[in-house]
Amino acid sequence: MNNIIIEVENLKKDFYVGDVTVRALKGINLQIAKGEFVAIMGASGSGKSTMLNILGCLEKPSEGEYKLDGVSISALNKNELAELRNEKLGFVFQSYNLLSRTSALENVELPLFYNSRVKAKERKERAIAALESVGLLDRMHHMPNQLSGGQQQRVAIARSLVNDPVVILADEATGNLDTRTSYEIMELFQRLNSDRGKTIVFVTHEPDIARLTSRNIIFRDGWVVREEQVKDRTYASEIIKLLPVDELDVKITKS
Amino acid sequence: MNYINLAKIAKNALLRNKFRAFLTMLGIIIGVASVIAMLAIGQGSKKSIQDQMSSMGSNLVFIMPGSQQRGGVMMGNSGTQSLKLADAEAIRLQCPDVTAVSPEVRSNAQAVFGNQNWPTTMFGGNTFYLGIKKFEVESGRLFTDKEIAGLAKVCLIGKTVAKNIFPKGTDPIGQTIRFKTVPMKVIGILKEKGENSFGQDQDDILFAPYTTVQRRFLAIDYITGIYTSAASEAKTSAAIDEMTEVMRRQHKISKPTDDDFRVMSQAELVKTFTSISDILTALLGVISGISLLVGGIGIMNIMYVSVTERTREIGLRMSIGGKGRDILMQFLIESTMLSVTGGVIGILFGYLISSLVGSLMGWPVVIMTNSVVLAFLVCSAIGIFFGWYPAKKAANLNPIDALRYE
């Protein structure tokens, strides 16, 4: 049984800006196995965002091979890519990207609307289950503007879970949050990874956050310059205990 | 992708901006309501013309004298004396599709009773005349053929004349009025008919035997018109042909251009006047159609802004598996929902305005089902047509750029 979820081989991506060719990725090789929690790190311009876009099937490589869960994406057209995203991928963004004036429940349901095999009843049940797994069951009828940043990101995580994806792609998912909330979100990711075996690819430039994952892949100038297993892996739940207690934060996150 | 899901997505998206959705619909609402109301008013005026015309007898066919040449001098239509009693008699005998014939002569003068007087027109005809022109005798009686032959000094009186020369409470029947100094005995009262579509008071008349008017008041041997009833409205054109033929034979005319008479039917007159009303309706319809168009452009404008404003939403939808055509359909359904909902509200308002105009201003209104159906179809078409471009723009967005859009 093949355990490799993401397989990238000699992958290149060029952009054409006027007459200039920008080589964003110059030949990437990487493999991510089922159940891994991988951090992709790098400075801006290192190509990590481009990598994430390709991993997320939002973009096709110029050259090379990318197989997601055994499916080579080079041969797929736009619509097939959309179906692939719908069924196999979950996205978590830095700025949450929730629909405004739409309840948490409906936001979480959204990916299933684009899957005609899921009926209305099942859609709702799965969305509720996803919200429960991020601890927001009692907030499912709240609008995004009635939720704190951390809660909004939890809704976004629930949304990425609802289609039961093979991999969750998170792009700077803690970038807009304060330290405590960041660790709470990371705790959730760690729990999803360890308890439910979710494969997670996490793009970040914060070393502290990267240390919470199991493996780090460091990009620079379109190359993978280093790849390492995290030896002294920390757990977000323990760090939170060490953080100074902020009254306001406790109140908000108590629920 | 199923359309029920897309419709739900579109509905939710619209409900997120209720006020904006309402304002967008307003253009369509006003457009549709005005189209419906304007067409209803136009149709109403057309129908009222038709009704009033046919109240004068939809099977009415009449002959007026035409222009005539006399020694190289063209005579005007009214100056000619071409119609004779013999013509009326020939039509009565020779036209199978004509059921009733009456000559007509008119004389204008003051009707006098006691110290009251009133300017009016005395029409002269035979016993069929009232039937042909759809007059009825309310009380009293019509004159007889014997009285016609005897140039009897009897007349029937219209309500307007009666009101103006008889003091209140006086029964006109049996009274003697004077017309051009000739004493005339009132033998009957005509039933009220009201104004015709040109605002003419049809009750401002006196009616007497044509012989009396012709000899005693006008001292002429010709007649000013021949009024007939065709067997039915459908037979009017056949009756016109027969009468034209008989008249040409009577007047020994070989070329149609030499005709010294004109045969006309009420149906033709109705056609002429309703065509004016049709032009008016079309004009009103076009103007309100333009407002509908402007409403459509309003939808396009809002959808266009909305696509730009919701770029990130579109990016998100694409990243979680929305295909280009899902996005396209979502925006098309949104714009169609706006225009169709606006259309339905507009139709209701159109009904409301029409009935208000009908009851408050007393204008005749007729709401045509096909104008409602048309308005509805046009609305749906507008939604799709004006929604297409913004929807296409949304569908063609690159998901990565859309997600990063600020």
Coordinates of N, CA and C in Angstrom, one line a residue, chain B residues 95-186:
Chain B
C95 N -79.2 45.6 -52.8 CA -78.1 45.1 -52.0 C -78.5 44.0 -51.0
P96 N -78.2 42.7 -51.3 CA -78.6 41.7 -50.4 C -78.0 41.7 -49.0
D97 N -76.9 42.3 -48.9 CA -76.2 42.3 -47.5 C -76.6 43.5 -46.7
V98 N -77.5 44.3 -47.2 CA -77.9 45.5 -46.5 C -79.3 45.2 -46.0
T99 N -79.5 45.4 -44.6 CA -80.8 45.0 -44.1 C -81.7 46.2 -43.8
A100 N -81.1 47.4 -43.7 CA -82.0 48.6 -43.4 C -81.3 49.8 -44.1
V101 N -82.1 50.6 -44.7 CA -81.6 51.8 -45.4 C -82.4 53.0 -44.9
S102 N -81.8 54.1 -44.7 CA -82.5 55.4 -44.4 C -81.7 56.5 -45.0
P103 N -82.5 57.4 -45.7 CA -81.8 58.7 -46.1 C -81.6 59.6 -44.9
E104 N -80.6 60.5 -45.0 CA -80.4 61.4 -43.9 C -80.3 62.8 -44.4
V105 N -81.1 63.7 -43.8 CA -80.9 65.2 -44.0 C -80.8 65.9 -42.7
R106 N -80.0 67.0 -42.6 CA -79.8 67.7 -41.4 C -80.1 69.1 -41.5
S107 N -80.6 69.7 -40.5 CA -80.9 71.2 -40.5 C -80.5 71.7 -39.1
N108 N -79.7 72.8 -39.1 CA -79.3 73.4 -37.9 C -80.2 74.7 -37.6
A109 N -80.7 74.8 -36.4 CA -81.5 76.0 -36.0 C -81.7 76.0 -34.5
Q110 N -82.4 77.0 -34.1 CA -82.8 77.1 -32.7 C -84.1 76.3 -32.5
A111 N -84.1 75.5 -31.4 CA -85.4 74.9 -31.0 C -86.0 75.9 -29.9
V112 N -87.2 76.2 -30.1 CA -87.8 77.2 -29.2 C -89.1 76.6 -28.5
F113 N -89.1 76.8 -27.2 CA -90.4 76.4 -26.5 C -90.6 77.5 -25.4
G114 N -91.8 78.1 -25.5 CA -92.1 79.2 -24.6 C -91.0 80.3 -24.7
N115 N -90.3 80.7 -23.6 CA -89.3 81.7 -23.7 C -87.9 81.1 -23.7
Q116 N -87.8 79.8 -23.9 CA -86.5 79.1 -23.9 C -86.2 78.8 -25.3
N117 N -84.8 78.8 -25.6 CA -84.4 78.3 -26.9 C -83.0 77.7 -26.8
W118 N -82.7 76.8 -27.8 CA -81.5 76.0 -27.7 C -81.1 75.7 -29.1
P119 N -79.8 75.9 -29.4 CA -79.3 75.6 -30.8 C -79.1 74.1 -30.9
T120 N -79.7 73.5 -32.0 CA -79.6 72.0 -32.1 C -79.7 71.7 -33.6
T121 N -79.5 70.4 -33.8 CA -79.6 69.9 -35.2 C -80.8 69.0 -35.3
M122 N -81.6 69.2 -36.4 CA -82.7 68.3 -36.6 C -82.3 67.3 -37.7
F123 N -82.3 66.0 -37.3 CA -82.0 65.0 -38.3 C -83.3 64.5 -38.9
G124 N -83.2 64.2 -40.2 CA -84.4 63.7 -40.8 C -84.1 62.3 -41.3
G125 N -84.9 61.3 -41.1 CA -84.7 60.0 -41.6 C -86.0 59.2 -41.7
N126 N -85.9 58.0 -42.1 CA -87.2 57.2 -42.1 C -87.3 56.4 -40.8
T127 N -88.2 55.4 -40.8 CA -88.5 54.6 -39.6 C -87.3 53.7 -39.2
F128 N -86.4 53.4 -40.2 CA -85.3 52.6 -39.8 C -84.1 53.4 -39.2
Y129 N -84.2 54.7 -39.4 CA -83.0 55.5 -39.0 C -82.5 55.2 -37.6
L130 N -83.4 55.3 -36.6 CA -83.0 55.1 -35.2 C -82.3 53.8 -35.0
G131 N -82.9 52.7 -35.6 CA -82.3 51.4 -35.5 C -80.9 51.3 -36.0
I132 N -80.7 51.9 -37.2 CA -79.4 51.9 -37.8 C -78.4 52.6 -37.0
K133 N -78.7 53.7 -36.4 CA -77.8 54.5 -35.6 C -77.8 54.2 -34.1
K134 N -78.5 53.1 -33.8 CA -78.6 52.6 -32.4 C -79.2 53.6 -31.4
F135 N -80.2 54.3 -31.9 CA -80.9 55.1 -31.0 C -82.2 54.3 -30.5
E136 N -82.7 54.7 -29.4 CA -83.9 54.0 -28.9 C -84.9 55.1 -28.5
V137 N -86.2 54.7 -28.6 CA -87.2 55.6 -28.1 C -87.5 55.3 -26.7
E138 N -87.4 56.3 -25.8 CA -87.6 56.0 -24.4 C -89.0 56.0 -24.0
S139 N -89.7 57.1 -24.5 CA -91.1 57.1 -24.2 C -91.8 57.8 -25.4
G140 N -93.0 57.7 -25.5 CA -93.7 58.2 -26.7 C -93.6 57.2 -27.8
R141 N -93.6 57.7 -29.1 CA -93.6 56.8 -30.2 C -92.8 57.4 -31.3
L142 N -92.5 56.5 -32.3 CA -91.9 56.9 -33.5 C -92.9 57.3 -34.5
F143 N -92.5 58.2 -35.5 CA -93.5 58.5 -36.5 C -93.8 57.4 -37.4
T144 N -94.8 57.5 -38.2 CA -95.2 56.4 -39.1 C -94.9 56.7 -40.5
D145 N -94.9 55.7 -41.4 CA -94.7 55.9 -42.8 C -95.7 56.9 -43.4
K146 N -96.9 56.8 -42.8 CA -98.0 57.7 -43.3 C -97.6 59.2 -43.0
E147 N -97.0 59.4 -41.8 CA -96.6 60.7 -41.4 C -95.4 61.2 -42.3
I148 N -94.5 60.2 -42.7 CA -93.4 60.6 -43.6 C -94.0 61.1 -44.9
A149 N -95.0 60.3 -45.4 CA -95.6 60.7 -46.7 C -96.3 62.0 -46.6
G150 N -96.8 62.3 -45.4 CA -97.6 63.5 -45.3 C -96.8 64.7 -44.8
L151 N -95.4 64.6 -44.8 CA -94.6 65.7 -44.3 C -95.1 66.2 -42.9
A152 N -95.4 65.2 -42.1 CA -96.0 65.6 -40.8 C -95.1 66.4 -39.9
K153 N -95.7 67.4 -39.2 CA -94.9 68.3 -38.3 C -94.7 67.7 -36.9
V154 N -94.0 66.5 -36.9 CA -93.8 65.8 -35.6 C -92.3 65.5 -35.5
C155 N -91.9 65.4 -34.2 CA -90.5 65.1 -34.0 C -90.3 64.4 -32.7
L156 N -89.1 63.7 -32.6 CA -88.7 63.1 -31.4 C -87.6 64.0 -30.8
I157 N -87.4 64.0 -29.5 CA -86.5 65.0 -28.9 C -85.4 64.3 -28.1
G158 N -84.2 64.7 -28.2 CA -83.1 64.2 -27.4 C -83.1 64.8 -26.0
K159 N -82.5 64.1 -25.1 CA -82.5 64.5 -23.7 C -81.9 65.9 -23.4
T160 N -80.8 66.2 -24.1 CA -80.2 67.5 -23.9 C -81.1 68.6 -24.3
V161 N -81.7 68.5 -25.5 CA -82.6 69.5 -25.9 C -83.8 69.7 -25.0
A162 N -84.4 68.5 -24.6 CA -85.5 68.5 -23.7 C -85.2 69.3 -22.4
K163 N -84.0 69.0 -21.9 CA -83.6 69.6 -20.6 C -83.5 71.1 -20.7
N164 N -83.0 71.6 -21.9 CA -82.7 73.0 -22.0 C -83.9 73.9 -22.4
I165 N -84.9 73.3 -23.0 CA -86.0 74.2 -23.4 C -87.3 73.9 -22.6
F166 N -87.4 72.7 -22.0 CA -88.6 72.5 -21.2 C -88.3 72.8 -19.7
P167 N -89.2 73.6 -19.1 CA -89.0 73.8 -17.6 C -89.1 72.4 -16.9
K168 N -88.5 72.4 -15.7 CA -88.6 71.1 -14.9 C -90.0 70.6 -14.7
G169 N -90.2 69.3 -14.9 CA -91.5 68.8 -14.5 C -92.5 68.7 -15.7
T170 N -92.1 69.4 -16.8 CA -93.0 69.4 -18.0 C -92.7 68.1 -18.8
D171 N -93.8 67.4 -19.1 CA -93.6 66.3 -20.0 C -93.6 66.8 -21.4
P172 N -92.4 66.6 -22.2 CA -92.3 67.2 -23.5 C -93.3 66.6 -24.5
I173 N -93.7 65.3 -24.2 CA -94.6 64.6 -25.2 C -95.9 65.4 -25.2
G174 N -96.3 65.7 -26.5 CA -97.6 66.4 -26.7 C -97.4 67.9 -26.8
Q175 N -96.2 68.4 -26.4 CA -96.0 69.8 -26.5 C -95.6 70.2 -27.9
T176 N -95.7 71.4 -28.2 CA -95.4 71.9 -29.5 C -94.2 72.8 -29.4
I177 N -93.1 72.5 -30.1 CA -92.0 73.4 -30.1 C -91.9 74.0 -31.5
R178 N -91.1 75.1 -31.6 CA -90.9 75.7 -32.9 C -89.4 75.5 -33.3
F179 N -89.3 75.2 -34.6 CA -88.0 75.1 -35.2 C -88.0 75.8 -36.5
K180 N -87.2 76.9 -36.6 CA -87.2 77.7 -37.8 C -88.7 78.2 -38.0
T181 N -89.3 78.6 -36.9 CA -90.7 79.1 -36.9 C -91.7 78.1 -37.2
V182 N -91.3 76.9 -37.6 CA -92.4 75.9 -37.9 C -92.7 75.2 -36.6
P183 N -94.0 75.1 -36.3 CA -94.4 74.4 -35.0 C -94.3 72.9 -35.3
M184 N -93.6 72.2 -34.3 CA -93.4 70.8 -34.4 C -93.9 70.1 -33.1
K185 N -94.7 69.1 -33.3 CA -95.3 68.4 -32.1 C -94.3 67.3 -31.7
V186 N -94.0 67.3 -30.4 CA -93.1 66.3 -29.8 C -93.9 65.1 -29.6

